[in-house]
């Protein structure tokens, strides 16, 4: 009885929000899916994902540390037995999540320099710890335990005051070990105690307090969208919320929903189909190949090279997707140098070649039919060919591109026109300039602009 007395006021609040929902969009997928995606999202192409939470303290394995440890995964059990006292609880990591070197303005500068146009921060991962002082996460949030500050609010302020970047939040619908979630799960999700007292109140807090432009939902897959009251929440979000005209959401709102319903599709982690998709999509991927969160037990080979990053960007944008590039900060609030280096390298490339990425649309061909490693984008009548490797003998053969005397071909960052030969059977041979390494317009991947 005590549980119900505690949750009843919050339950009423949720009912109040959902009951007043009215407007153009109704709480069904046919209606919700008819909402056009705000145009800014397709234009920006590149975002930064930030997985940050208590899981950064052990910094071992991945951000799923708690679940893997409690699931008796041997590597995690051995790690805890060797390094922590008997009976150590996951909650004891909380005070060690100190964020003493966290400088949100420095983060904002790095993200802006990287060329990213939106940022998505984990407001709460599956461990349940919130990076803002949530009223429904008492004593398990960044104000009560650890940093003693509103980490999310501080970053939102820095992003908005110092940059033109769009600010967004990731939010896990479930908490692995929350008693009310486990109770609902035991009841085959016929009860919704956790949804009414934690999951939905958190989402309402995030929207009303911080007005994000992205909600990246996750942690939804064990239960249906009906259990999560996802459709009702989205109807409120689209009709009445303070961000109703600019908000974008992903597709993770319940079991069997990803890649079928929602705003843009993420489908699976690191989704990169390398073929043109019929619905706007996003490739959420990691610079650390094996983890979304910070991990101390990673070596250099575990990180993407800048060539691999730019290749992934070209593949993704050519096929109509956005690229969301993940970094995992340390528990003391630093973005480690190798993450910083990759992001700054990407930014230097985009300073030269950004016009082939931002505000582009897929062309008639995505990758070249003759030469591998060439990906196309377009803008109006202009075609861009992103060439991942400098051609041997400075001659590039393209099978998908046709050009004649009415066309001009340039290399971005290089002033002179490039000579080319058209083939009667289709395709062209383009002559690249002979340049020393110091005279190259960029160090990785070169972009041809065809007018």
Coordinates of C-alpha atoms in Angstrom, one line a residue:
X1 CA 0.0 0.0 0.0
X2 CA 2.9 2.4 0.7
X3 CA 4.2 2.1 -2.8
X4 CA 0.8 3.2 -4.3
X5 CA 0.6 6.1 -1.9
X6 CA 4.0 7.3 -3.1
X7 CA 3.4 6.9 -6.8
X8 CA -0.2 8.2 -6.8
X9 CA 0.6 12.0 -7.1
X10 CA 3.0 11.3 -10.0
X11 CA 0.5 9.0 -11.7
X12 CA -2.0 11.8 -11.6
X13 CA 0.5 14.2 -13.1
X14 CA 1.1 11.8 -16.0
X15 CA -2.6 11.3 -16.6
X16 CA -3.0 15.1 -16.6
X17 CA -0.5 15.5 -19.3
X18 CA -1.8 12.8 -21.5
X19 CA -5.5 13.6 -21.0
X20 CA -5.2 17.1 -22.3
X21 CA -3.4 16.0 -25.4
X22 CA -5.4 17.2 -28.4
X23 CA -4.6 18.6 -31.8
X24 CA -3.6 17.6 -35.3
X25 CA -1.9 14.3 -34.3
X26 CA -3.7 11.5 -32.5
X27 CA -2.2 8.7 -30.5
X28 CA -1.8 6.1 -33.2
X29 CA 1.0 5.4 -35.6
X30 CA -0.8 6.3 -38.8
X31 CA -1.3 9.8 -37.5
X32 CA 2.1 10.1 -35.7
X33 CA 4.0 8.8 -38.7
X34 CA 2.3 11.4 -40.9
X35 CA 4.1 14.3 -39.1
X36 CA 6.8 15.7 -41.4
X37 CA 10.3 15.5 -40.0
X38 CA 11.5 19.1 -39.3
X39 CA 13.7 20.2 -42.1
X40 CA 16.7 21.1 -40.0
X41 CA 17.5 17.5 -39.2
X42 CA 18.1 16.3 -42.7
X43 CA 20.2 19.4 -43.5
X44 CA 22.7 19.0 -40.7
X45 CA 23.9 15.5 -41.4
X46 CA 26.3 15.1 -38.5
X47 CA 25.8 14.8 -34.8
X48 CA 27.7 13.9 -31.7
X49 CA 26.5 11.2 -29.3
X50 CA 27.7 11.3 -25.7
X51 CA 27.4 8.3 -23.5
X52 CA 28.2 9.4 -20.0
X53 CA 27.1 8.0 -16.7
X54 CA 28.2 6.1 -13.6
X55 CA 29.3 3.2 -15.9
X56 CA 32.3 5.4 -16.7
X57 CA 33.7 4.8 -13.2
X58 CA 34.6 1.2 -13.6
X59 CA 35.3 2.0 -17.2
X60 CA 35.6 -1.7 -18.0
X61 CA 34.0 -3.6 -20.9
X62 CA 31.2 -1.3 -21.8
X63 CA 28.4 0.9 -20.6
X64 CA 26.5 -2.4 -19.9
X65 CA 28.8 -3.0 -17.0
X66 CA 26.1 -3.3 -14.3
X67 CA 23.9 -5.7 -16.3
X68 CA 26.9 -7.8 -17.3
X69 CA 28.2 -8.0 -13.8
X70 CA 24.9 -8.9 -12.3
X71 CA 24.4 -11.4 -15.1
X72 CA 27.5 -13.2 -14.0
X73 CA 29.5 -12.6 -17.1
X74 CA 32.9 -14.0 -16.0
X75 CA 35.1 -11.2 -17.1
X76 CA 33.1 -8.7 -15.1
X77 CA 32.8 -10.9 -12.0
X78 CA 36.5 -11.5 -12.1
X79 CA 37.2 -7.7 -12.5
X80 CA 35.1 -6.9 -9.4
X81 CA 36.5 -9.7 -7.3
X82 CA 40.1 -8.6 -8.0
X83 CA 39.5 -4.9 -7.6
X84 CA 36.7 -4.2 -5.1
X85 CA 35.8 -5.3 -1.6
X86 CA 33.4 -8.2 -1.1
X87 CA 29.8 -7.0 -1.1
X88 CA 30.6 -3.9 -3.1
X89 CA 27.4 -2.5 -4.7
X90 CA 27.0 -0.7 -8.0
X91 CA 25.5 2.3 -6.1
X92 CA 28.9 2.8 -4.5
X93 CA 30.3 3.8 -7.9
X94 CA 28.0 6.8 -7.7
X95 CA 30.1 9.1 -5.5
X96 CA 33.1 8.3 -7.6
X97 CA 31.4 9.8 -10.6
X98 CA 32.9 13.3 -9.8
X99 CA 33.1 15.2 -13.1
X100 CA 35.7 17.6 -11.5
X101 CA 37.3 18.4 -14.9
X102 CA 33.9 18.8 -16.7
X103 CA 34.0 22.0 -18.8
X104 CA 30.8 22.2 -20.9
X105 CA 32.1 25.2 -22.8
X106 CA 35.2 23.3 -23.8
X107 CA 33.0 20.4 -25.0
X108 CA 30.9 22.9 -26.9
X109 CA 33.9 24.3 -28.6
X110 CA 35.2 20.8 -29.6
X111 CA 31.8 19.8 -31.0
X112 CA 31.5 23.0 -33.0
X113 CA 35.1 22.5 -34.4
X114 CA 34.2 19.0 -35.4
X115 CA 31.6 20.3 -37.8
X116 CA 28.8 18.6 -35.9
X117 CA 25.4 20.3 -36.0
X118 CA 23.6 18.5 -33.3
X119 CA 24.5 16.9 -30.0
X120 CA 22.7 14.1 -28.1
X121 CA 23.6 13.5 -24.5
X122 CA 22.6 10.5 -22.4
X123 CA 20.2 12.1 -19.9
X124 CA 19.8 8.6 -18.4
X125 CA 21.1 5.2 -19.5
X126 CA 19.7 1.8 -18.5
X127 CA 21.4 2.1 -15.0
X128 CA 18.7 4.7 -14.1
X129 CA 21.1 7.5 -13.0
X130 CA 20.0 10.8 -14.4
X131 CA 22.4 13.6 -15.4
X132 CA 19.9 16.2 -14.3
X133 CA 18.2 16.6 -10.8
X134 CA 15.2 14.6 -11.7
X135 CA 12.3 14.7 -9.2
X136 CA 11.6 11.0 -9.9
X137 CA 15.2 9.8 -9.5
X138 CA 15.8 10.7 -5.9
X139 CA 19.3 10.1 -4.6
X140 CA 20.4 8.6 -8.0
X141 CA 21.1 11.7 -10.0
X142 CA 24.0 14.0 -10.7
X143 CA 22.8 16.6 -8.2
X144 CA 22.4 14.3 -5.3
X145 CA 25.2 11.8 -5.9
X146 CA 28.6 12.5 -7.4
X147 CA 29.2 15.8 -9.2
X148 CA 26.5 17.7 -7.3
X149 CA 25.5 19.7 -10.4
X150 CA 23.1 19.6 -13.3
X151 CA 25.4 18.1 -15.9
X152 CA 22.8 18.1 -18.6
X153 CA 21.6 21.6 -18.0
X154 CA 25.2 23.0 -18.0
X155 CA 25.9 21.4 -21.4
X156 CA 22.6 22.6 -22.8
X157 CA 23.4 26.2 -21.7
X158 CA 27.0 26.0 -23.2
X159 CA 25.8 24.6 -26.5
X160 CA 23.1 27.2 -26.9
X161 CA 25.1 30.2 -25.7
X162 CA 28.3 29.4 -27.6
X163 CA 27.3 27.6 -30.8
X164 CA 24.5 27.1 -33.3
X165 CA 24.4 23.4 -32.6
X166 CA 21.0 21.7 -31.9
X167 CA 20.8 20.2 -28.4
X168 CA 19.2 16.8 -27.8
X169 CA 18.9 14.1 -25.3
X170 CA 19.0 10.3 -25.2
X171 CA 16.7 8.7 -22.7
X172 CA 16.4 5.1 -21.7
X173 CA 12.8 4.0 -21.2
X174 CA 13.6 1.3 -18.7
X175 CA 16.0 1.0 -15.7
X176 CA 17.6 -2.5 -15.5
X177 CA 16.9 -3.1 -11.8
X178 CA 14.3 -0.6 -10.7
X179 CA 11.8 -2.4 -8.4
X180 CA 8.7 -1.1 -10.1
X181 CA 10.0 -2.0 -13.5
X182 CA 10.8 -5.5 -12.3
X183 CA 7.3 -5.7 -10.8
X184 CA 5.7 -4.7 -14.1
X185 CA 7.9 -7.2 -15.9
X186 CA 6.8 -9.9 -13.5
X187 CA 3.2 -8.9 -14.1
X188 CA 3.8 -9.4 -17.9
X189 CA 3.5 -5.6 -18.3
X190 CA -0.2 -5.6 -17.4
X191 CA 0.7 -3.0 -14.8
X192 CA 2.4 0.3 -15.6
X193 CA 3.7 1.4 -12.2
X194 CA 7.2 2.2 -13.6
X195 CA 5.9 4.0 -16.7
X196 CA 3.6 6.3 -14.7
X197 CA 6.1 7.1 -11.9
X198 CA 9.5 7.2 -13.6
X199 CA 9.7 6.7 -17.4
X200 CA 7.1 9.3 -18.5
X201 CA 7.7 11.8 -15.7
X202 CA 11.3 11.9 -16.7
X203 CA 10.4 12.6 -20.3
X204 CA 8.0 15.4 -19.4
X205 CA 10.7 16.9 -17.2
X206 CA 13.3 16.8 -20.0
X207 CA 11.0 18.4 -22.5
X208 CA 9.6 21.1 -20.2
X209 CA 12.8 22.0 -18.4
X210 CA 15.4 21.8 -21.2
X211 CA 13.4 21.9 -24.5
X212 CA 15.6 19.5 -26.4
X213 CA 15.3 19.4 -30.2
X214 CA 16.1 15.6 -30.3
X215 CA 14.7 12.8 -28.2
X216 CA 16.7 9.7 -28.8
X217 CA 14.6 7.0 -27.1
X218 CA 16.1 3.6 -26.1
X219 CA 15.7 0.8 -23.6
X220 CA 12.2 0.0 -25.0
X221 CA 12.6 -3.4 -26.5
X222 CA 11.3 -5.7 -23.6
X223 CA 7.8 -4.2 -23.7
X224 CA 5.3 -2.9 -26.2
X225 CA 4.7 0.7 -27.2
X226 CA 1.3 0.3 -25.4
X227 CA 3.0 -0.4 -22.1
X228 CA 5.3 2.6 -22.5
X229 CA 2.4 4.8 -23.5
X230 CA 4.7 5.9 -26.3
X231 CA 1.9 7.0 -28.7
X232 CA 0.2 9.1 -26.1
X233 CA 3.5 10.8 -25.2
X234 CA 4.4 11.5 -28.8
X235 CA 0.9 13.0 -29.5
X236 CA 1.5 15.4 -26.6
X237 CA 5.0 16.1 -27.8
X238 CA 3.9 16.9 -31.4
X239 CA 0.7 18.8 -30.4
X240 CA 1.3 20.7 -27.2
X241 CA 4.9 20.6 -26.0
X242 CA 7.1 23.6 -26.0
X243 CA 9.2 22.0 -28.8
X244 CA 6.3 20.7 -30.9
X245 CA 7.5 22.4 -34.1
X246 CA 11.2 21.6 -34.0
X247 CA 11.5 18.3 -32.1
X248 CA 12.7 15.2 -33.9
X249 CA 12.5 11.7 -32.4
X250 CA 13.9 8.3 -33.4
X251 CA 12.1 4.9 -33.7
X252 CA 12.8 3.1 -30.4
X253 CA 9.4 3.3 -28.7
X254 CA 8.6 -0.3 -28.0
X255 CA 9.2 -3.9 -29.2
X256 CA 9.0 -4.3 -33.0
X257 CA 8.7 -0.5 -33.5
X258 CA 12.3 0.3 -34.6
X259 CA 12.7 0.7 -38.3
X260 CA 8.8 0.8 -38.6
X261 CA 7.5 3.8 -36.8
X262 CA 8.7 7.1 -35.3
X263 CA 10.6 10.0 -36.7
X264 CA 13.8 9.0 -38.2
X265 CA 14.9 5.3 -38.2
X266 CA 17.9 4.0 -36.3
X267 CA 16.9 0.3 -36.7
X268 CA 20.0 -1.2 -35.0
X269 CA 23.1 0.1 -33.4
X270 CA 25.7 1.1 -36.0
X271 CA 23.1 0.8 -38.8
X272 CA 24.9 1.4 -42.1
X273 CA 23.0 -0.3 -45.0
X274 CA 25.2 1.2 -47.7
X275 CA 22.1 1.4 -50.0
X276 CA 19.6 4.1 -50.4
X277 CA 16.7 4.0 -47.9
X278 CA 13.1 5.1 -48.4
X279 CA 12.8 6.7 -45.0
X280 CA 15.1 9.2 -43.2
X281 CA 17.6 7.3 -41.1
X282 CA 20.6 7.7 -38.8
X283 CA 23.8 5.7 -38.4
X284 CA 24.5 5.9 -34.6
X285 CA 28.1 4.6 -34.3
X286 CA 31.1 4.8 -32.0
X287 CA 34.7 6.0 -32.3
X288 CA 35.5 3.2 -29.8
X289 CA 34.7 0.1 -31.8
X290 CA 33.7 -1.9 -28.8
X291 CA 31.9 0.4 -26.4
X292 CA 29.6 3.4 -26.2
X293 CA 30.8 4.4 -22.8
X294 CA 34.4 5.2 -21.6
X295 CA 36.5 2.1 -21.1
X296 CA 40.0 2.0 -19.6
X297 CA 40.9 -1.4 -21.0
X298 CA 41.0 -0.3 -24.7
X299 CA 44.1 0.0 -26.9
X300 CA 44.8 2.0 -30.0
X301 CA 43.5 -0.6 -32.4
X302 CA 40.1 -0.3 -30.7
X303 CA 39.4 3.1 -32.2
X304 CA 38.4 4.1 -35.7
X305 CA 41.0 5.8 -37.8
X306 CA 40.1 9.1 -39.4
X307 CA 40.0 7.4 -42.8
X308 CA 37.4 4.9 -41.4
X309 CA 35.4 7.8 -39.9
X310 CA 35.3 9.8 -43.2
X311 CA 34.5 6.6 -45.1
X312 CA 31.5 5.9 -42.8
X313 CA 30.4 9.5 -43.2
X314 CA 30.5 9.3 -47.0
X315 CA 28.6 5.9 -47.1
X316 CA 26.0 7.2 -44.7
X317 CA 25.2 10.6 -46.2
X318 CA 25.3 9.2 -49.8
X319 CA 22.5 6.8 -48.8
X320 CA 20.4 9.5 -47.2
X321 CA 21.4 9.1 -43.6
X322 CA 22.7 11.2 -40.8
X323 CA 25.9 10.2 -38.9
X324 CA 25.8 10.3 -35.1
X325 CA 29.3 9.9 -33.8
X326 CA 29.7 8.7 -30.2
X327 CA 32.3 9.6 -27.6
X328 CA 32.4 8.3 -24.0
X329 CA 33.8 10.9 -21.5
X330 CA 35.7 9.9 -18.4
X331 CA 34.1 9.9 -14.9
X332 CA 36.0 13.1 -14.2
X333 CA 34.5 14.8 -17.2
X334 CA 37.2 14.7 -19.9
X335 CA 36.9 13.8 -23.5
X336 CA 40.1 11.8 -24.0
X337 CA 42.7 13.0 -26.5
X338 CA 42.1 10.4 -29.2
X339 CA 38.4 11.3 -29.3
X340 CA 39.3 14.9 -29.5
X341 CA 41.8 14.3 -32.3
X342 CA 39.3 12.4 -34.4
X343 CA 36.7 15.1 -34.0
X344 CA 39.1 17.9 -34.9
X345 CA 40.4 15.9 -37.9
X346 CA 36.9 15.5 -39.1
X347 CA 36.3 19.2 -38.6
X348 CA 39.4 20.1 -40.7
X349 CA 38.1 17.9 -43.5
X350 CA 34.7 19.4 -43.4
X351 CA 36.1 22.9 -43.6
X352 CA 37.3 22.0 -47.1
X353 CA 34.6 19.5 -48.1
X354 CA 31.5 20.4 -46.1
X355 CA 29.5 21.5 -49.1
X356 CA 29.4 17.9 -50.3
X357 CA 27.8 16.9 -47.0
X358 CA 25.6 19.6 -45.5
X359 CA 22.1 20.1 -47.0
X360 CA 22.8 17.5 -49.7
X361 CA 20.5 14.8 -51.0
X362 CA 21.2 11.4 -52.5
X363 CA 22.1 11.4 -56.2
X364 CA 20.9 8.9 -58.8
X365 CA 23.8 6.6 -57.9
X366 CA 25.2 6.2 -54.4
X367 CA 28.6 4.6 -55.1
X368 CA 30.4 4.3 -58.4
X369 CA 29.7 1.2 -60.5
X370 CA 33.3 1.0 -61.8
X371 CA 35.6 2.3 -59.1
X372 CA 35.1 1.2 -55.4
X373 CA 35.4 3.8 -52.7
X374 CA 33.6 6.7 -54.6
X375 CA 30.4 7.9 -53.0
X376 CA 28.0 10.5 -54.5
X377 CA 25.9 13.3 -53.1
X378 CA 24.1 16.1 -54.8
X379 CA 22.7 19.6 -54.3
X380 CA 20.5 21.0 -57.1
X381 CA 22.2 20.3 -60.4
X382 CA 25.6 19.9 -58.8
X383 CA 27.0 16.4 -58.2
X384 CA 29.7 15.6 -55.7
X385 CA 31.9 12.5 -55.8
X386 CA 33.7 11.7 -52.6
X387 CA 36.9 9.8 -53.5
X388 CA 38.2 7.9 -50.6
X389 CA 41.6 7.0 -52.2
X390 CA 43.8 9.1 -54.5
X391 CA 43.8 7.3 -57.8
X392 CA 46.9 5.5 -59.1
X393 CA 48.7 7.5 -61.9
X394 CA 46.4 10.4 -61.0
X395 CA 43.7 9.0 -63.3
X396 CA 40.2 8.3 -61.9
X397 CA 37.8 6.1 -63.9
X398 CA 34.1 6.7 -63.0
X399 CA 31.3 4.5 -64.5
X400 CA 28.3 6.2 -62.9
X401 CA 29.1 9.8 -63.9
X402 CA 28.6 11.1 -67.4
X403 CA 30.0 14.5 -68.5
X404 CA 30.6 16.4 -71.7
X405 CA 31.9 19.8 -72.8
X406 CA 29.1 21.6 -71.1
X407 CA 30.3 20.3 -67.7
X408 CA 33.0 21.6 -65.4
X409 CA 34.8 19.5 -62.8
X410 CA 36.6 20.9 -59.8
X411 CA 38.3 19.5 -56.7
X412 CA 37.1 21.2 -53.5
X413 CA 40.0 23.1 -52.0
X414 CA 41.9 23.3 -55.4
X415 CA 41.3 26.3 -57.7
X416 CA 41.9 24.9 -61.1
X417 CA 39.5 23.0 -63.2
X418 CA 40.2 19.3 -63.8
X419 CA 40.6 17.8 -67.2
X420 CA 38.4 14.9 -68.1
X421 CA 37.7 12.6 -71.0
X422 CA 34.2 11.3 -71.8
X423 CA 33.7 7.8 -73.0
X424 CA 31.3 6.9 -75.8
X425 CA 30.1 3.9 -73.8
X426 CA 29.5 6.1 -70.8
X427 CA 31.6 7.2 -67.8
X428 CA 34.6 9.5 -67.6
X429 CA 38.3 9.5 -66.9
X430 CA 39.3 12.5 -64.7
X431 CA 42.9 13.7 -64.4
X432 CA 43.9 14.5 -60.8
X433 CA 46.5 17.3 -60.3
X434 CA 50.1 16.4 -59.4
X435 CA 50.5 17.8 -55.9
X436 CA 53.0 17.5 -53.2
X437 CA 51.6 16.4 -49.8
X438 CA 51.8 20.0 -48.6
X439 CA 49.7 21.3 -51.5
X440 CA 46.9 18.7 -51.1
X441 CA 43.6 20.4 -50.3
X442 CA 43.1 17.9 -47.5
X443 CA 44.7 14.8 -46.1
X444 CA 41.9 12.2 -46.4
X445 CA 39.3 11.7 -49.1
X446 CA 39.0 14.2 -51.9
X447 CA 35.8 15.6 -53.3
X448 CA 35.0 16.3 -56.9
X449 CA 32.4 18.9 -57.8
X450 CA 30.7 18.4 -61.1
X451 CA 28.8 21.4 -62.5

